[in-house]
Amino acid sequence: MGDKERRSVAAVFAAHGATTGTFASRLPWLSDHLHLSPGKLGIALLMTSIGAVCAMPFAGRLVARAGTKAVSRILIGAFPLVVLAAAWMPSLLALAAVTTVLGAVGGTSDMAMNAQGILVEKRLARSIMSGLHGSWSTGVLLAALAGSLAAHQHVSARVHFAVAAVVIAAGTVWATRSFRTTAVEVGLAEERTEDVPLFVVPRGVILLIGLVGFCGIYAEVAAQDWSSVYMHRTLHGDEAEAAFTTGMFAFTMAAGRLCGDAVIGRLGAATTVRVCGVLGALGGVLVVAARSPIPAIAGFMLIGVGVSVVVPLAFAAAGHAAPNPTQGVAGVATIAYGAGMAAPGMIGGIANLTSLRVAFTAVAVLAGLVALGGGLLGRNAPAAVHGGGAAAAEIGLAEAAEAEALANEA
């Protein structure tokens, strides 16, 4: 039952990623359809992060009351329907309203599926979270490639989104059949963690680790949301090339996550982060310097490798460095969510004032700063990382420490 449920959770992660990739791959169509400048498109994308952050205080209690199975089934099934609605919006204001809902639904469902994954991981007593996040990236990749094909065949985003919504929603309902009803389990966890604050002000080493995570998430979100637009607007690629660029970024990020455990076990956390940071910075420079599509695609692929393992290692290091693992992870999450919120709007705003080429210079700089933070993450990484453990296992260790502390208090 455990392995079957693990596969089901992996399918749900893939469905969530596929929805994200479907939306990102057709942003040039949405931009052209509504005649949006990069700055205006950035406003619409910023609203997804605002919607997710605003939903977070309520998402935990919703999952606790309804259970991860119900929330995952309903909201991940509804997620592509909100994407479909975006294709029918007649103005920037209407699109921004829909993307706000998109962020709230996507963020809440993301919390639910991660909670389900952690519960399954604990029941199996082995790490599965790295593979689950690899499934998410694989979903993004496949959806982006489908978007490239649809754009190449001149299929309207409305038709494309409708087909994707049916497939993803049906797949989600099928996959969640194997989920156990977990309202009681999640409810007990919620009851025991009522004293944990929603927002933690990070300080000291947690702040520094969070800043490394900020750099990684900013580069990831910027490439994910703007790679297709960069290809279309700056390098004058067609919609198919634009969607293909997003797909190649997603491919290398997924490959990095799926292979990251073995690399970390061989090189150690510090060296892995340094290498990834350098690769990401080189990718950013290549994107900015490119005057044709092929070098830019290669640059985005390098960025994908560069950001693949940074964020999991930042969360793991925070959980290990803080006296209370929960507060350490929460401190880094506060900064990381800020990066996710800032990146789309900042890229669009800078591009509106200057150009997308100038805006992506920041991605190269921040990826370089990730390399400088390798030693910090390495010093605070759990011992498992240095002995062949996985980045996801590090997070599992933090969760286990939290559970043990709660059990002792009880």
Short mmCIF file of C-alpha atoms in Angstrom, two decimals, residues 69-365:
data_model
loop_
_atom_site.label_atom_id
_atom_site.label_comp_id
_atom_site.label_asym_id
_atom_site.label_seq_id
_atom_site.Cartn_x
_atom_site.Cartn_y
_atom_site.Cartn_z
CA LYS A 69 -6.91 13.83 0.12
CA ALA A 70 -9.95 16.07 -0.30
CA VAL A 71 -7.96 19.29 -0.67
CA SER A 72 -5.52 17.75 -3.16
CA ARG A 73 -8.29 16.19 -5.25
CA ILE A 74 -10.48 19.30 -5.40
CA LEU A 75 -7.89 22.06 -5.69
CA ILE A 76 -5.37 20.35 -7.99
CA GLY A 77 -8.31 19.28 -10.12
CA ALA A 78 -9.52 22.90 -10.17
CA PHE A 79 -6.03 24.35 -10.75
CA PRO A 80 -6.02 23.83 -14.56
CA LEU A 81 -9.58 25.16 -14.76
CA VAL A 82 -8.35 28.47 -13.37
CA VAL A 83 -5.59 28.44 -16.00
CA LEU A 84 -8.28 27.92 -18.64
CA ALA A 85 -10.20 30.91 -17.29
CA ALA A 86 -7.09 33.08 -17.73
CA ALA A 87 -7.20 32.52 -21.50
CA TRP A 88 -10.67 34.07 -21.69
CA MET A 89 -9.94 37.27 -19.76
CA PRO A 90 -10.54 40.46 -21.78
CA SER A 91 -8.20 42.83 -19.93
CA LEU A 92 -5.20 43.12 -17.63
CA LEU A 93 -7.46 43.79 -14.64
CA ALA A 94 -9.49 40.65 -15.29
CA LEU A 95 -6.33 38.60 -15.88
CA ALA A 96 -4.82 39.88 -12.62
CA ALA A 97 -7.96 38.82 -10.74
CA VAL A 98 -7.73 35.31 -12.20
CA THR A 99 -3.99 35.00 -11.53
CA THR A 100 -4.64 35.97 -7.90
CA VAL A 101 -7.04 33.03 -7.64
CA LEU A 102 -4.53 30.90 -9.53
CA GLY A 103 -1.89 31.65 -6.90
CA ALA A 104 -4.24 30.91 -4.00
CA VAL A 105 -5.39 27.59 -5.48
CA GLY A 106 -1.89 26.58 -6.53
CA GLY A 107 -0.34 27.51 -3.18
CA THR A 108 -2.96 25.76 -1.07
CA SER A 109 -2.86 22.60 -3.18
CA ASP A 110 0.93 22.68 -3.03
CA MET A 111 0.76 22.67 0.77
CA ALA A 112 -1.74 19.79 0.74
CA MET A 113 0.27 17.54 -1.58
CA ASN A 114 3.49 18.20 0.34
CA ALA A 115 1.73 17.34 3.60
CA GLN A 116 0.52 14.10 2.03
CA GLY A 117 4.02 13.35 0.81
CA ILE A 118 5.50 13.86 4.27
CA LEU A 119 2.89 11.57 5.83
CA VAL A 120 3.66 8.83 3.29
CA GLU A 121 7.39 9.34 3.82
CA LYS A 122 6.97 8.83 7.57
CA ARG A 123 4.90 5.69 7.04
CA LEU A 124 7.51 4.25 4.67
CA ALA A 125 10.37 5.32 6.98
CA ARG A 126 12.50 6.34 3.98
CA SER A 127 13.05 9.45 1.95
CA ILE A 128 10.71 10.05 -0.98
CA MET A 129 10.42 13.85 -1.11
CA SER A 130 13.26 14.36 -3.57
CA GLY A 131 11.60 12.02 -6.04
CA LEU A 132 8.25 13.73 -5.54
CA HIS A 133 9.71 17.13 -6.37
CA GLY A 134 11.42 15.54 -9.35
CA SER A 135 7.95 14.39 -10.46
CA TRP A 136 6.74 17.99 -10.20
CA SER A 137 9.58 19.19 -12.42
CA THR A 138 8.88 16.38 -14.87
CA GLY A 139 5.27 17.53 -15.06
CA VAL A 140 6.43 21.07 -15.85
CA LEU A 141 8.73 19.74 -18.55
CA LEU A 142 6.15 17.57 -20.30
CA ALA A 143 3.55 20.34 -20.19
CA ALA A 144 6.01 22.88 -21.58
CA LEU A 145 6.89 20.55 -24.45
CA ALA A 146 3.17 20.04 -25.12
CA GLY A 147 2.80 23.82 -25.11
CA SER A 148 5.62 24.12 -27.63
CA LEU A 149 3.90 21.61 -29.92
CA ALA A 150 0.55 23.38 -29.55
CA ALA A 151 2.12 26.75 -30.36
CA HIS A 152 3.98 25.27 -33.34
CA GLN A 153 0.67 23.93 -34.68
CA HIS A 154 -0.92 27.36 -34.07
CA VAL A 155 -3.38 25.92 -31.57
CA SER A 156 -5.11 28.63 -29.57
CA ALA A 157 -4.21 28.69 -25.87
CA ARG A 158 -7.94 28.44 -25.14
CA VAL A 159 -8.15 25.07 -26.88
CA HIS A 160 -4.81 23.96 -25.44
CA PHE A 161 -5.81 24.89 -21.88
CA ALA A 162 -9.18 23.17 -22.24
CA VAL A 163 -7.61 19.87 -23.31
CA ALA A 164 -4.98 20.12 -20.57
CA ALA A 165 -7.65 20.86 -17.95
CA VAL A 166 -9.61 17.72 -18.81
CA VAL A 167 -6.52 15.49 -18.81
CA ILE A 168 -5.00 16.91 -15.61
CA ALA A 169 -8.27 17.03 -13.65
CA ALA A 170 -9.13 13.45 -14.61
CA GLY A 171 -5.63 12.29 -13.74
CA THR A 172 -5.80 13.98 -10.35
CA VAL A 173 -9.09 12.32 -9.44
CA TRP A 174 -7.66 8.95 -10.47
CA ALA A 175 -4.38 9.44 -8.59
CA THR A 176 -5.94 10.55 -5.31
CA ARG A 177 -7.99 7.35 -5.04
CA SER A 178 -5.06 5.74 -3.25
CA PHE A 179 -4.63 8.59 -0.76
CA ARG A 180 -5.48 7.70 2.80
CA THR A 181 -7.90 9.95 4.65
CA THR A 182 -5.53 12.06 6.71
CA ALA A 183 -7.70 14.73 8.30
CA VAL A 184 -7.15 13.23 11.75
CA GLU A 185 -3.38 12.99 11.32
CA VAL A 186 -3.07 16.52 9.95
CA GLY A 187 -5.52 17.82 12.54
CA LEU A 188 -3.41 16.41 15.37
CA ALA A 189 -0.32 18.02 13.89
CA GLU A 190 -2.17 21.33 13.61
CA GLU A 191 -3.36 21.08 17.21
CA ARG A 192 0.16 20.39 18.45
CA THR A 193 1.69 23.26 16.49
CA GLU A 194 -0.78 25.98 17.41
CA ASP A 195 1.97 27.82 19.32
CA VAL A 196 4.25 27.98 16.27
CA PRO A 197 3.96 31.50 14.78
CA LEU A 198 2.77 31.92 11.21
CA PHE A 199 5.65 34.26 10.44
CA VAL A 200 9.17 34.05 11.90
CA VAL A 201 11.64 36.92 11.60
CA PRO A 202 14.88 35.22 10.52
CA ARG A 203 18.09 36.26 12.27
CA GLY A 204 21.75 35.34 12.29
CA VAL A 205 22.77 32.26 10.35
CA ILE A 206 19.14 31.55 9.41
CA LEU A 207 18.96 34.96 7.74
CA LEU A 208 22.15 34.23 5.78
CA ILE A 209 20.89 30.80 4.70
CA GLY A 210 17.60 32.42 3.72
CA LEU A 211 19.41 34.94 1.53
CA VAL A 212 21.11 32.09 -0.34
CA GLY A 213 17.67 30.53 -0.80
CA PHE A 214 16.34 33.90 -1.96
CA CYS A 215 18.95 34.03 -4.72
CA GLY A 216 18.10 30.52 -5.86
CA ILE A 217 14.33 31.01 -5.90
CA TYR A 218 14.58 34.40 -7.63
CA ALA A 219 16.62 32.87 -10.46
CA GLU A 220 14.28 29.86 -10.67
CA VAL A 221 11.06 31.87 -10.81
CA ALA A 222 12.53 34.43 -13.21
CA ALA A 223 13.59 31.71 -15.66
CA GLN A 224 10.37 29.73 -15.28
CA ASP A 225 8.04 32.68 -15.81
CA TRP A 226 10.05 34.78 -18.25
CA SER A 227 12.12 32.40 -20.38
CA SER A 228 9.40 32.06 -23.01
CA VAL A 229 8.74 35.81 -23.05
CA TYR A 230 12.48 36.54 -23.30
CA MET A 231 12.80 34.24 -26.28
CA HIS A 232 9.72 35.72 -27.98
CA ARG A 233 10.23 39.42 -27.25
CA THR A 234 14.00 39.86 -27.04
CA LEU A 235 15.26 37.27 -29.54
CA HIS A 236 12.17 37.31 -31.77
CA GLY A 237 11.63 33.56 -31.60
CA ASP A 238 8.24 32.19 -32.52
CA GLU A 239 5.80 30.81 -29.95
CA ALA A 240 7.04 27.25 -30.45
CA GLU A 241 10.65 28.26 -29.75
CA ALA A 242 9.50 30.25 -26.73
CA ALA A 243 7.63 27.31 -25.23
CA PHE A 244 10.53 24.97 -26.05
CA THR A 245 12.86 27.24 -24.07
CA THR A 246 10.69 26.90 -20.97
CA GLY A 247 10.66 23.15 -21.50
CA MET A 248 14.45 22.91 -21.69
CA PHE A 249 14.82 24.93 -18.49
CA ALA A 250 12.35 22.60 -16.78
CA PHE A 251 14.18 19.55 -18.16
CA THR A 252 17.56 20.49 -16.72
CA MET A 253 16.05 21.52 -13.39
CA ALA A 254 14.23 18.18 -13.17
CA ALA A 255 17.38 16.28 -14.12
CA GLY A 256 19.35 18.18 -11.50
CA ARG A 257 16.83 17.28 -8.81
CA LEU A 258 16.65 13.64 -9.83
CA CYS A 259 20.45 13.30 -9.94
CA GLY A 260 21.19 15.74 -7.13
CA ASP A 261 21.18 13.18 -4.33
CA ALA A 262 23.99 11.18 -5.93
CA VAL A 263 26.03 14.31 -6.71
CA ILE A 264 25.69 15.64 -3.16
CA GLY A 265 26.70 12.27 -1.76
CA ARG A 266 29.84 12.28 -3.89
CA LEU A 267 30.88 15.95 -3.73
CA GLY A 268 29.27 17.15 -0.51
CA ALA A 269 26.77 19.97 -0.08
CA ALA A 270 29.22 22.87 -0.20
CA THR A 271 30.94 21.86 -3.43
CA THR A 272 27.63 20.97 -5.06
CA VAL A 273 26.18 24.41 -4.30
CA ARG A 274 29.33 26.16 -5.52
CA VAL A 275 29.31 24.24 -8.80
CA CYS A 276 25.59 24.85 -9.29
CA GLY A 277 26.00 28.55 -8.55
CA VAL A 278 28.79 28.90 -11.11
CA LEU A 279 26.77 27.03 -13.73
CA GLY A 280 23.73 29.20 -13.04
CA ALA A 281 25.80 32.39 -13.31
CA LEU A 282 27.34 31.23 -16.60
CA GLY A 283 23.84 30.45 -17.84
CA GLY A 284 22.64 33.92 -16.93
CA VAL A 285 25.58 35.53 -18.74
CA LEU A 286 24.90 33.38 -21.79
CA VAL A 287 21.23 34.42 -21.82
CA VAL A 288 22.10 38.12 -21.57
CA ALA A 289 24.81 37.89 -24.24
CA ALA A 290 22.81 35.74 -26.68
CA ARG A 291 21.83 37.26 -30.00
CA SER A 292 20.06 34.15 -31.32
CA PRO A 293 17.79 31.48 -29.80
CA ILE A 294 20.24 28.55 -29.49
CA PRO A 295 22.74 30.20 -27.07
CA ALA A 296 19.84 31.53 -25.00
CA ILE A 297 18.27 28.07 -24.75
CA ALA A 298 21.64 26.71 -23.59
CA GLY A 299 21.82 29.51 -21.03
CA PHE A 300 18.40 28.72 -19.60
CA MET A 301 19.36 25.06 -19.42
CA LEU A 302 22.42 25.97 -17.34
CA ILE A 303 20.25 28.10 -15.06
CA GLY A 304 18.00 25.07 -14.58
CA VAL A 305 20.94 22.97 -13.40
CA GLY A 306 22.21 25.83 -11.28
CA VAL A 307 19.03 26.29 -9.24
CA SER A 308 17.99 22.63 -9.00
CA VAL A 309 19.38 21.71 -5.57
CA VAL A 310 19.92 25.11 -3.94
CA VAL A 311 16.53 25.55 -2.30
CA PRO A 312 16.24 22.00 -0.83
CA LEU A 313 19.71 22.38 0.67
CA ALA A 314 18.84 25.80 2.09
CA PHE A 315 15.79 24.39 3.87
CA ALA A 316 17.79 21.42 5.15
CA ALA A 317 20.61 23.63 6.44
CA ALA A 318 18.14 25.90 8.22
CA GLY A 319 16.44 22.96 9.89
CA HIS A 320 19.82 21.70 11.10
CA ALA A 321 21.24 25.07 12.20
CA ALA A 322 18.26 26.34 14.22
CA PRO A 323 17.56 25.13 17.79
CA ASN A 324 13.98 24.58 16.63
CA PRO A 325 14.00 23.01 13.14
CA THR A 326 10.47 24.24 12.43
CA GLN A 327 11.36 27.86 13.10
CA GLY A 328 14.56 27.56 11.07
CA VAL A 329 12.71 26.25 8.03
CA ALA A 330 9.95 28.83 8.54
CA GLY A 331 12.53 31.63 8.64
CA VAL A 332 14.01 30.57 5.32
CA ALA A 333 10.53 30.04 3.86
CA THR A 334 9.61 33.62 4.73
CA ILE A 335 12.52 34.91 2.65
CA ALA A 336 12.02 32.33 -0.10
CA TYR A 337 8.36 33.20 -0.59
CA GLY A 338 9.43 36.83 -0.76
CA ALA A 339 11.73 35.94 -3.64
CA GLY A 340 8.95 34.09 -5.42
CA MET A 341 6.73 37.12 -5.00
CA ALA A 342 9.36 39.64 -6.05
CA ALA A 343 10.90 37.96 -9.08
CA PRO A 344 8.05 38.15 -11.64
CA GLY A 345 7.19 41.76 -10.90
CA MET A 346 10.81 42.92 -10.62
CA ILE A 347 11.77 41.32 -13.93
CA GLY A 348 8.77 42.95 -15.59
CA GLY A 349 9.37 46.31 -13.92
CA ILE A 350 13.06 46.45 -14.83
CA ALA A 351 12.25 45.32 -18.37
CA ASN A 352 9.64 48.05 -18.67
CA LEU A 353 12.18 50.69 -17.65
CA THR A 354 15.10 49.24 -19.62
CA SER A 355 14.89 45.83 -21.32
CA LEU A 356 14.48 42.14 -20.53
CA ARG A 357 18.16 41.70 -21.31
CA VAL A 358 19.09 44.09 -18.51
CA ALA A 359 16.54 42.49 -16.18
CA PHE A 360 18.16 39.06 -16.62
CA THR A 361 21.53 40.47 -15.61
CA ALA A 362 20.24 40.23 -12.04
CA VAL A 363 19.70 36.49 -12.50
CA ALA A 364 23.37 36.01 -13.41
CA VAL A 365 24.49 38.07 -10.40
#
